[in-house]
Amino acid sequence: MNKNFTYILAALFFLTACSKKSSSNGDMSSFIDTLLSQMTIEEKIGQTVLYTSGYDIITGPTVDPNYQEYLKKGMVGGIFNAVGADYTRRLQKMAVEETRLGIPLIFGYDVIHGQRTIFPIPLAESCSWDLDAIERSARIAAIEATAEGVNWIYAPMVDVSRDPRWGRVAEGAGEDSYWGSLVAAARVKGFQGDNLSDENTVVACVKHYAGYGASMAGRDYNTVDMSLNELWNTHLPPFKAALDAGSASIMTSFNDLNGIPATGNSYLLKDILVDMWKFQGMVVTDYTSINEMIQHGYAKDEKHSAEIAMNAGVHMDMQGGVYMNYIKELLAEGKVKEADITHAARKVLETKYKLGLFEDPYRYCNAERERTEVFTQEHKEAARDMARKSMVLLKNKNQTLPLKKGQKVGLIGPLAKDKYEILGCWSAMGERDTIPVSVYEGLVEAIGINQILYAKGCDIQSDDRKGFAEAIRVAKQSDVVVMVMGEFHNMSGENNARTNLSLPGLQLDLIKELKKTGKPLVLVMYNGRPLTINWEKENVDAILEAWFPGTMGGAAVADILTGAYNPSGKLTMTFPQTVGQIPLFYNHKNTGRPYDPSNPELAYGAKYWDVSNQPLFPFGYGLSYTQFKYSDIKLSSDIMTKNTPIKISVKLTNTGDYDGEEVVQLYTRDLVGSVTRPVKELKKYEKVFLKKGESKIVEFELTVDDLRFYNHKLEYVYEEGEFIAFVGTNSTTQMKSKFDVK
Ligand code: BGC
């Protein structure tokens, strides 16, 4: 009997014996202890190595043959970008049948807003203010991903993003830490479900830890230098929320933070993550961020970078190859400890155990599920609903929308028939071109082809005006013009920063020409970030921010344009008037010389010469086809103590002509703090449905815990003193009442 075969038999025996175990933590640690006791140092290092399998949508998997050799030698613990039940089964078979111990692989993938059924980009979803829908979107992504062999998802991205130049704002939940925390938790719950070992749940990977959203000047991968106060109050809470919700893994970020690259940053990875937050899960790098410590000027070579990362607490090296190449040597030189290598391997093995891979390595390679559970009618309906909920009505002069019955619609613009850009960045296995529903198709379905005239007008970006004349002709023959315009999908997402945030190319020029026809103009926008649409805001009659709405996007746009759905989305990122105002976010500090909008000429207020400090559209802003009136703000008491919360209520009335939903928002201001405090902070919200003419008292309870923040000693405290509670329809609300905390 050949030696390898003996090993395999032993491994299989071992696995069978272990498969009888239940998945409690005690069982897990004794199982892993036994496994680790049989592993060589090379095999332990192997578990810490993660490699990509390229996947070409046309030719299928493209695996480097050398890397399969590593795999068979037990030198690889996980693979990412390998998709498909059969393909992942084939790779898994190599790991299980051809390596000495038969340890299964984990399969990772960037499922950012859907696997096959693509939902709106995360920034859009966050504008729904509907956590159930957000959780459901993540659940469906996990169902589809696991049906295609994936059991580890690189999401949610929870980086608080306040700079719309940064392309990755598309992947997050916007500028607010409190809202970002709620979204982070909902998405983790959706991905991971109730039990990680179910066949349709995945390990989530919250990213990018930490500070990445503050990359200087919005340029990706750029330096981050921020106070610890800012880090703790603004950027860390969504990570904590995702981990509290159970995220079983976390990804480091590319940036350096206060001089130390995040991937080699033991303050982040040990002091905070392990010592303070007691995180028990797995830490993976973002791609080759270990190696990139060389370019950062923090490691002198690859070997040094591996040493730094291992000592800082990184468990898995994504694609860098430096753990594979140098950890053994570093161990021999006494530069890393065997205990740390074993610990890193343990974390990877535990993750596999939680997924149930030791019970059944092929649990997620189920070709039957792949045929029946992906891109189902139910998933498409959910994607359409999420897309409608995510869209934000920015303007609606003279009730231009919804379209009136019988109106002839001139549908114009480079994105009107688009089925490609519509999916946005990071669209996993979502098929572009054929499957998505365009606005044109959505409208044809809703109002019939005879009601629609179409002209492309111009490209997203080119100097070609040839289509203008046809577009103007179409506009003149129409009762209302609907223009679908925006960005390319890859103007946002990783490494897609912009310095000019207006509509690209000649799109605005075309709008200006169409304006001359005197027809009512509706602008529907696909974009991955806030845009500086000043002229459009002044001159177009209605604007619908549709973001990149995903597979069912065009149907969702049609639902809103025709009034089949009344929009209720609210912005989670401020729209600036101009790039020069960035960073611009609602919860800034007051400064010693605050700008006074009622007195903009004030000589020494913190302001610009040429533009006011006001945003174009503020955080929390969004219209409905109906109108809401706020009145009667009341506090149950104007004194709050540790044991006596206060209740804040407001009367909300639907005064318009439609049933509709409103996101009622509660903000507070802490007037005097031991460190300076923001001018407003979102504390609570409620999404309320009211029939036309109906009223409701909306009530929020506020406790001292809602008022906590990290002080200069980084203690999480509330402080006594005077506060203001603001309630209203967006972050500029001035409807307020004072209370004291004693
Ligand atoms: C991105 C991550 C992503 C990883 C794996 C990196 O370039 O920053 O967000 O998860 O690639 O694809």
CSV table of C-alpha atoms and ligand atoms in Angstrom, one decimal, residues 80-81 110 112 154 168 171 207-208 212 221 251 254 286-287 318 426 494, ligand 1:
chain,number,residue,atom,x,y,z
A,80,PHE,CA,-11.7,32.8,-3.3
A,81,ASN,CA,-13.4,33.7,-6.6
A,110,ASP,CA,-17.2,39.2,-2.9
A,112,ILE,CA,-21.6,42.7,-2.1
A,154,TYR,CA,-16.5,39.5,1.9
A,168,ARG,CA,-16.2,52.8,-2.4
A,171,GLU,CA,-20.4,49.7,-1.0
A,207,LYS,CA,-14.5,45.1,6.2
A,208,HIS,CA,-12.3,47.1,5.9
A,212,TYR,CA,-10.5,53.1,5.2
A,221,TYR,CA,-5.8,53.2,-0.5
A,251,MET,CA,-10.9,41.9,6.9
A,254,PHE,CA,-5.3,48.7,2.8
A,286,ASP,CA,-7.4,42.6,2.2
A,287,TYR,CA,-5.7,41.1,-0.8
A,318,MET,CA,-5.1,36.7,1.1
A,426,TRP,CA,-19.1,44.5,-7.6
A,494,GLU,CA,-12.7,50.0,-5.7
B,1,BGC,C1,-11.0,44.7,-2.0
B,1,BGC,C2,-11.8,43.9,-1.0
B,1,BGC,C3,-12.2,42.5,-1.5
B,1,BGC,C4,-10.9,41.8,-1.9
B,1,BGC,C5,-11.1,40.4,-2.5
B,1,BGC,C6,-9.8,43.9,-2.5
B,1,BGC,O1,-9.2,44.5,-3.5
B,1,BGC,O2,-10.5,45.8,-1.3
B,1,BGC,O3,-12.9,44.6,-0.6
B,1,BGC,O4,-12.9,41.8,-0.6
B,1,BGC,O5,-10.2,42.6,-2.9
B,1,BGC,O6,-11.7,40.4,-3.7
